[in-house]
XYZ file of C-alpha atoms in Angstrom:
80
model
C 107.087 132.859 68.948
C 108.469 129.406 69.946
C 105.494 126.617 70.592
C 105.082 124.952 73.885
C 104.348 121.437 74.939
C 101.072 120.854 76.820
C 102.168 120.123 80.090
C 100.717 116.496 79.732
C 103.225 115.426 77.243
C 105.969 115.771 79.544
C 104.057 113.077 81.865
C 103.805 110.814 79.348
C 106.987 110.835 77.940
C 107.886 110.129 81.641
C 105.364 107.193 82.288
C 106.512 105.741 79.009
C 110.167 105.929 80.041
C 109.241 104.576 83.429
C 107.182 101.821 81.868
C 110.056 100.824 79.606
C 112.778 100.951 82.625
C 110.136 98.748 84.760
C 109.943 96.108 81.660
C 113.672 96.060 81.283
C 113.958 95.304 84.790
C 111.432 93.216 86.112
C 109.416 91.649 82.788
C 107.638 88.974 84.403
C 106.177 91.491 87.628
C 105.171 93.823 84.821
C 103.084 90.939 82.487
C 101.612 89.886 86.109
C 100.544 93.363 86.680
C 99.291 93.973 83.474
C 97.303 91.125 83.131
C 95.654 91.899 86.624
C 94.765 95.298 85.524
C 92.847 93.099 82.753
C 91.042 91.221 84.983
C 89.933 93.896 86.305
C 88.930 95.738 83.841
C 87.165 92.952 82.417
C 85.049 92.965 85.122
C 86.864 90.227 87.207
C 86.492 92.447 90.410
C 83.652 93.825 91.667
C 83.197 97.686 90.851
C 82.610 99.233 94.083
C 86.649 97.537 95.100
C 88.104 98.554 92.076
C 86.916 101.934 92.322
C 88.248 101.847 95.721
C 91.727 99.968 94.583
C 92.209 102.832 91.939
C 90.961 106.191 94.245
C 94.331 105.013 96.463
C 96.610 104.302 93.434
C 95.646 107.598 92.264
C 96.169 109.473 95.336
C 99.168 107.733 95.799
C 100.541 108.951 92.158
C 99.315 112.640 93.076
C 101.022 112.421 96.223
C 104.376 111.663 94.700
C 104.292 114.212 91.899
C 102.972 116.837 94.038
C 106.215 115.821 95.839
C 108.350 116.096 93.625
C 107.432 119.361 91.714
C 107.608 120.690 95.332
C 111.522 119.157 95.299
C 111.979 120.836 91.730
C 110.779 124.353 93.054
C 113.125 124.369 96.409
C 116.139 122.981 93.930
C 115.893 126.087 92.050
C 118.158 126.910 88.598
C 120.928 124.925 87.812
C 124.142 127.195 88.669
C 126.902 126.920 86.109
């Protein structure tokens, strides 16, 4: 019996390799956005906007990987 990967690890393998591609290509837009998401998690913005700011992100994220695991499905098996 081979063991699996949760299916979570595969996402963050991919955020991490998206992160690192991001850095690599635009370093100073990805310090400016991290040090926003500070602000705002140090309680630079008010709550009920951040809430707000992250409900769309989020949807936005689920949007696109709903996409794309619908794109994966239709591709099918690779044929050799």
């Amino acid at each position: 019996m081979s063991a699996q990967r949760p299916p979570q690890g595969d996402f963050f393998e991919e955020a991490t390799q998206v992160l690192e591609r991001q850095v690599r290509r635009q370093p100073y837009l990805t310090v400016g956005a991290a040090m926003g998401v500070g602000y705002i998690l140090g309680g630079g913005v008010p709550g009920w906007l951040a809430r707000a700011v992250f409900n769309v992100a989020l949807r936005s994220v689920a949007s696109s990987a709903f996409r794309n695991a619908l794109a994966n499905l239709d591709s099918g098996p690779p044929v050799d």
